[in-house]
mmCIF file of C-alpha atoms and ligand atoms in Angstrom:
data_model
loop_
_atom_site.group_PDB
_atom_site.id
_atom_site.type_symbol
_atom_site.label_atom_id
_atom_site.label_comp_id
_atom_site.label_asym_id
_atom_site.label_seq_id
_atom_site.Cartn_x
_atom_site.Cartn_y
_atom_site.Cartn_z
ATOM 1 C CA MET K 1 0.000 0.000 0.000
ATOM 2 C CA THR K 2 2.727 2.445 -0.931
ATOM 3 C CA TRP K 3 0.166 4.829 -2.465
ATOM 4 C CA LEU K 4 -1.505 5.430 0.925
ATOM 5 C CA THR K 5 0.962 7.911 2.377
ATOM 6 C CA TRP K 6 0.477 9.867 5.619
ATOM 7 C CA PRO K 7 -0.010 13.202 3.791
ATOM 8 C CA LEU K 8 -2.829 11.507 1.871
ATOM 9 C CA VAL K 9 -4.329 10.081 5.076
ATOM 10 C CA GLY K 10 -4.293 13.606 6.572
ATOM 11 C CA MET K 11 -6.014 14.981 3.475
ATOM 12 C CA ILE K 12 -8.715 12.282 3.575
ATOM 13 C CA ILE K 13 -9.379 12.895 7.293
ATOM 14 C CA TRP K 14 -9.661 16.648 6.627
ATOM 15 C CA CYS K 15 -12.192 16.001 3.814
ATOM 16 C CA VAL K 16 -14.262 13.642 5.984
ATOM 17 C CA CYS K 17 -14.301 16.208 8.823
ATOM 18 C CA LEU K 18 -15.372 18.953 6.396
ATOM 19 C CA ALA K 19 -18.226 16.723 5.189
ATOM 20 C CA LEU K 20 -19.287 16.016 8.794
ATOM 21 C CA TRP K 21 -19.185 19.739 9.580
ATOM 22 C CA ILE K 22 -21.509 20.446 6.637
ATOM 23 C CA ALA K 23 -23.791 17.578 7.744
ATOM 24 C CA ILE K 24 -24.025 18.930 11.319
ATOM 25 C CA ARG K 25 -24.961 22.373 9.973
ATOM 26 C CA TRP K 26 -27.460 21.103 7.385
ATOM 27 C CA VAL K 27 -30.624 20.905 9.493
ATOM 28 C CA PRO K 28 -29.969 24.032 11.648
ATOM 29 C CA ASN K 29 -29.315 25.941 8.437
ATOM 30 C CA ARG K 30 -32.665 24.955 6.923
ATOM 31 C CA ARG K 31 -34.596 25.502 10.153
ATOM 32 C CA SER K 32 -33.107 28.884 10.937
ATOM 33 C CA ARG K 33 -34.069 30.196 7.486
ATOM 34 C CA ARG K 34 -37.688 30.012 8.596
ATOM 35 C CA ALA K 35 -37.152 32.128 11.742
ATOM 36 C CA LYS K 36 -37.581 35.776 10.740
ATOM 37 C CA ILE K 37 -34.675 38.185 11.168
ATOM 38 C CA SER K 38 -35.424 41.423 12.987
ATOM 39 C CA LEU K 39 -31.950 42.989 12.752
ATOM 40 C CA ALA K 40 -29.155 42.182 10.298
ATOM 41 C CA SER K 41 -25.803 43.836 10.935
ATOM 42 C CA ARG K 42 -24.176 42.653 7.708
ATOM 43 C CA THR K 43 -21.618 45.390 7.227
ATOM 44 C CA PRO K 44 -19.069 45.342 4.350
ATOM 45 C CA SER K 45 -16.361 44.247 6.818
ATOM 46 C CA GLU K 46 -18.596 41.379 7.953
ATOM 47 C CA ARG K 47 -19.114 40.224 4.344
ATOM 48 C CA PHE K 48 -15.401 40.541 3.581
ATOM 49 C CA SER K 49 -14.385 38.553 6.650
ATOM 50 C CA MET K 50 -16.848 35.756 5.855
ATOM 51 C CA ILE K 51 -15.301 35.340 2.393
ATOM 52 C CA VAL K 52 -11.748 35.407 3.783
ATOM 53 C CA SER K 53 -12.693 32.881 6.463
ATOM 54 C CA TRP K 54 -14.245 30.405 4.020
ATOM 55 C CA MET K 55 -11.290 30.773 1.657
ATOM 56 C CA GLY K 56 -8.905 29.905 4.487
ATOM 57 C CA LEU K 57 -10.918 27.053 5.971
ATOM 58 C CA GLY K 58 -12.274 25.619 2.722
ATOM 59 C CA GLY K 59 -11.329 27.245 -0.585
ATOM 60 C CA ILE K 60 -7.526 27.198 -0.382
ATOM 61 C CA PRO K 61 -7.302 23.666 1.119
ATOM 62 C CA LEU K 62 -9.669 22.338 -1.579
ATOM 63 C CA ILE K 63 -7.643 24.015 -4.350
ATOM 64 C CA TRP K 64 -4.498 22.367 -2.962
ATOM 65 C CA ILE K 65 -6.180 18.968 -2.572
ATOM 66 C CA PHE K 66 -7.626 18.932 -6.088
ATOM 67 C CA THR K 67 -4.918 20.725 -8.091
ATOM 68 C CA GLY K 68 -1.773 20.256 -5.990
ATOM 69 C CA TRP K 69 -1.098 24.014 -6.089
ATOM 70 C CA PRO K 70 1.167 25.375 -4.553
ATOM 71 C CA SER K 71 3.224 22.154 -4.514
ATOM 72 C CA ALA K 72 6.423 24.094 -3.772
ATOM 73 C CA LEU K 73 5.034 24.566 -0.250
ATOM 74 C CA ASP K 74 4.385 20.855 0.399
ATOM 75 C CA HIS K 75 6.210 19.375 3.381
ATOM 76 C CA GLU K 76 6.758 16.033 5.092
ATOM 77 C CA THR K 77 4.561 14.768 7.892
ATOM 78 C CA HIS K 78 4.586 12.132 10.634
ATOM 79 C CA PRO K 79 1.812 9.722 11.739
ATOM 80 C CA VAL K 80 1.656 11.325 15.193
ATOM 81 C CA VAL K 81 1.130 14.772 13.650
ATOM 82 C CA VAL K 82 -1.763 13.490 11.529
ATOM 83 C CA LEU K 83 -3.360 11.697 14.495
ATOM 84 C CA VAL K 84 -3.106 14.818 16.682
ATOM 85 C CA GLY K 85 -4.827 16.796 13.909
ATOM 86 C CA ALA K 86 -7.578 14.178 13.659
ATOM 87 C CA ALA K 87 -8.154 14.289 17.432
ATOM 88 C CA ILE K 88 -8.407 18.102 17.493
ATOM 89 C CA PHE K 89 -10.821 18.127 14.536
ATOM 90 C CA ALA K 90 -12.940 15.361 16.151
ATOM 91 C CA LEU K 91 -13.275 17.381 19.367
ATOM 92 C CA SER K 92 -14.104 20.449 17.339
ATOM 93 C CA LEU K 93 -16.945 18.582 15.575
ATOM 94 C CA ARG K 94 -18.355 17.434 18.928
ATOM 95 C CA LEU K 95 -18.296 20.996 20.245
ATOM 96 C CA PHE K 96 -19.791 22.335 17.008
ATOM 97 C CA ARG K 97 -22.726 19.937 17.360
ATOM 98 C CA LEU K 98 -23.296 21.015 20.977
ATOM 99 C CA THR K 99 -23.350 24.694 20.020
ATOM 100 C CA HIS K 100 -25.930 24.136 17.281
ATOM 101 C CA LYS K 101 -28.056 22.132 19.698
ATOM 102 C CA ALA K 102 -27.929 24.918 22.293
ATOM 103 C CA LEU K 103 -28.498 27.846 19.906
ATOM 104 C CA GLY K 104 -31.307 26.294 17.835
ATOM 105 C CA VAL K 105 -32.932 28.883 15.573
ATOM 106 C CA MET K 106 -31.014 31.720 17.292
ATOM 107 C CA TRP K 107 -28.058 30.690 15.144
ATOM 108 C CA SER K 108 -27.212 32.491 11.934
ATOM 109 C CA HIS K 109 -24.280 32.646 9.513
ATOM 110 C CA SER K 110 -23.799 36.315 10.126
ATOM 111 C CA LEU K 111 -24.629 38.970 12.712
ATOM 112 C CA ASP K 112 -28.408 38.704 12.840
ATOM 113 C CA LEU K 113 -30.984 38.893 15.589
ATOM 114 C CA ARG K 114 -34.191 36.932 15.162
ATOM 115 C CA GLU K 115 -37.667 38.149 16.006
ATOM 116 C CA ASP K 116 -38.219 37.056 19.593
ATOM 117 C CA HIS K 117 -34.480 36.341 19.988
ATOM 118 C CA LYS K 118 -33.593 34.754 23.330
ATOM 119 C CA LEU K 119 -30.207 34.944 25.013
ATOM 120 C CA VAL K 120 -28.818 31.424 25.378
ATOM 121 C CA SER K 121 -26.642 31.176 28.495
ATOM 122 C CA THR K 122 -27.026 27.530 29.462
ATOM 123 C CA GLY K 123 -25.485 24.263 28.294
ATOM 124 C CA ILE K 124 -22.201 24.857 26.546
ATOM 125 C CA TYR K 125 -22.975 28.634 26.632
ATOM 126 C CA GLU K 126 -22.570 28.532 30.401
ATOM 127 C CA LYS K 127 -18.843 27.872 29.947
ATOM 128 C CA VAL K 128 -17.961 30.486 27.300
ATOM 129 C CA ARG K 129 -19.782 33.154 25.277
ATOM 130 C CA HIS K 130 -18.529 31.969 21.871
ATOM 131 C CA PRO K 131 -18.183 28.158 21.894
ATOM 132 C CA MET K 132 -18.964 27.964 18.171
ATOM 133 C CA TYR K 133 -15.948 30.194 17.518
ATOM 134 C CA THR K 134 -13.916 27.909 19.819
ATOM 135 C CA ALA K 135 -14.944 25.035 17.525
ATOM 136 C CA PHE K 136 -13.872 27.038 14.443
ATOM 137 C CA TRP K 137 -10.508 27.872 16.076
ATOM 138 C CA MET K 138 -9.998 24.155 16.754
ATOM 139 C CA TRP K 139 -10.698 23.364 13.101
ATOM 140 C CA ALA K 140 -8.199 26.076 12.074
ATOM 141 C CA LEU K 141 -5.669 24.576 14.504
ATOM 142 C CA ALA K 142 -6.231 21.001 13.287
ATOM 143 C CA GLN K 143 -5.724 22.029 9.651
ATOM 144 C CA PRO K 144 -1.900 22.453 9.671
ATOM 145 C CA PHE K 145 -1.590 19.056 11.387
ATOM 146 C CA LEU K 146 -3.693 17.373 8.703
ATOM 147 C CA LEU K 147 -2.653 19.173 5.513
ATOM 148 C CA SER K 148 1.030 18.822 4.616
ATOM 149 C CA ASN K 149 1.292 22.104 2.761
ATOM 150 C CA TRP K 150 2.263 25.380 4.406
ATOM 151 C CA LEU K 151 -0.318 27.502 2.562
ATOM 152 C CA ALA K 152 -3.292 25.105 2.807
ATOM 153 C CA GLY K 153 -2.404 24.236 6.405
ATOM 154 C CA LEU K 154 -2.017 27.750 7.776
ATOM 155 C CA SER K 155 -4.685 29.517 5.676
ATOM 156 C CA GLY K 156 -7.417 28.532 8.154
ATOM 157 C CA ILE K 157 -5.754 30.320 11.066
ATOM 158 C CA PHE K 158 -5.396 33.539 9.051
ATOM 159 C CA GLY K 159 -8.835 33.201 7.448
ATOM 160 C CA PHE K 160 -10.818 32.448 10.565
ATOM 161 C CA GLY K 161 -8.614 34.787 12.623
ATOM 162 C CA THR K 162 -9.683 37.657 10.336
ATOM 163 C CA LEU K 163 -13.361 36.860 10.821
ATOM 164 C CA TYR K 164 -13.048 36.311 14.560
ATOM 165 C CA PHE K 165 -11.208 39.543 15.349
ATOM 166 C CA LEU K 166 -13.364 41.677 13.036
ATOM 167 C CA ARG K 167 -16.598 40.147 14.322
ATOM 168 C CA VAL K 168 -16.428 39.293 17.998
ATOM 169 C CA GLY K 169 -16.511 42.869 19.365
ATOM 170 C CA GLN K 170 -19.275 43.828 16.945
ATOM 171 C CA GLU K 171 -21.307 40.763 17.944
ATOM 172 C CA GLU K 172 -20.960 41.519 21.640
ATOM 173 C CA ARG K 173 -22.049 45.151 21.093
ATOM 174 C CA MET K 174 -25.088 43.922 19.141
ATOM 175 C CA MET K 175 -26.006 41.479 21.920
ATOM 176 C CA GLU K 176 -25.516 44.132 24.588
ATOM 177 C CA GLU K 177 -27.751 46.583 22.727
ATOM 178 C CA ARG K 178 -30.505 43.980 22.518
ATOM 179 C CA PHE K 179 -30.202 42.314 25.932
ATOM 180 C CA GLY K 180 -28.717 45.130 28.065
ATOM 181 C CA GLN K 181 -28.020 44.189 31.679
ATOM 182 C CA GLU K 182 -28.789 40.514 31.053
ATOM 183 C CA TYR K 183 -25.896 40.336 28.561
ATOM 184 C CA ARG K 184 -23.566 42.416 30.753
ATOM 185 C CA ASP K 185 -24.172 40.011 33.661
ATOM 186 C CA TYR K 186 -23.666 37.034 31.378
ATOM 187 C CA SER K 187 -20.377 38.556 30.127
ATOM 188 C CA LYS K 188 -19.148 38.997 33.689
ATOM 189 C CA ARG K 189 -19.685 35.291 34.396
ATOM 190 C CA THR K 190 -18.045 33.968 31.217
ATOM 191 C CA LYS K 191 -14.919 34.240 29.054
ATOM 192 C CA ARG K 192 -14.999 34.478 25.260
ATOM 193 C CA ILE K 193 -13.621 31.201 23.911
ATOM 194 C CA ILE K 194 -11.453 29.414 26.523
ATOM 195 C CA PRO K 195 -13.141 28.741 29.904
ATOM 196 C CA GLY K 196 -11.469 30.723 32.695
ATOM 197 C CA ILE K 197 -8.686 32.059 30.449
ATOM 198 C CA TYR K 198 -9.820 34.198 27.494
HETATM 199 N N1 SAH B 201 -20.714 33.704 18.891
HETATM 200 C C1 SAH B 201 -21.510 32.543 19.171
HETATM 201 C C2 SAH B 201 -22.595 32.331 18.122
HETATM 202 C C3 SAH B 201 -22.150 32.325 16.693
HETATM 203 S S1 SAH B 201 -23.509 32.350 15.531
HETATM 204 C C4 SAH B 201 -20.640 31.346 19.339
HETATM 205 O O1 SAH B 201 -19.477 31.400 18.935
HETATM 206 O O2 SAH B 201 -21.086 30.336 19.877
HETATM 207 C C5 SAH B 201 -23.804 34.082 15.430
HETATM 208 C C6 SAH B 201 -25.183 34.503 15.882
HETATM 209 O O3 SAH B 201 -25.501 33.888 17.118
HETATM 210 C C7 SAH B 201 -25.256 35.999 16.138
HETATM 211 O O4 SAH B 201 -25.811 36.613 15.020
HETATM 212 C C8 SAH B 201 -26.149 36.164 17.369
HETATM 213 O O5 SAH B 201 -27.417 36.613 16.994
HETATM 214 C C9 SAH B 201 -26.284 34.757 17.908
HETATM 215 N N2 SAH B 201 -25.805 34.608 19.284
HETATM 216 C C10 SAH B 201 -24.535 34.732 19.718
HETATM 217 N N3 SAH B 201 -24.452 34.474 21.042
HETATM 218 C C11 SAH B 201 -25.703 34.169 21.447
HETATM 219 C C12 SAH B 201 -26.285 33.794 22.692
HETATM 220 N N4 SAH B 201 -25.541 33.677 23.803
HETATM 221 N N5 SAH B 201 -27.620 33.566 22.729
HETATM 222 C C13 SAH B 201 -28.378 33.678 21.624
HETATM 223 N N6 SAH B 201 -27.899 34.004 20.422
HETATM 224 C C14 SAH B 201 -26.577 34.257 20.320
#
């Protein structure tokens, strides 16, 4: 089985995880479309950062996987590296599922508030304010372990990092405007993405 190399195993695991991610989001995506939006804060910077994020987490890795470009940036890997990447991505998928379960129709791709929006502060949202972004960071972190190419591996960190840092403050201001003291109290009890740390 000389054709089944560890870089290829890493690539296959990354593709399977991407497919599982899409599958987890499928039903929430369809359901949330039916819940009416009362406020959409889709600024140009928000649109830009969503494109950059999806290029880094999906577009660039897929280009590399299917075309081999930029092969000059390919590098060696080791079984342990690939397995660590798989473990991080698996945990990220578990967390991603929990966040969708907790948010229900309050979830949206972008910065939207639904009619009759409720603040979710239980379940996984009791631990941190942005567990879905924690899950995305874990995906971005798993990517360089799984993809043996410097550009495809690291593009997720830069892509999602752009979205996270442009969005998180804006999202918290939006939530504070809508929920006032309830959100301020919730913020005092919780960290952003790593329990007890940040
Ligand atoms: N930042 C959160 C949610 C990402 S989805 C996380 O990382 O888990 C983005 C949408 O979720 C936002 O448009 C906002 O309307 C909604 N949202 C964010 N935090 C929420 C909360 N605690 N309760 C209800 N809705 C929330």
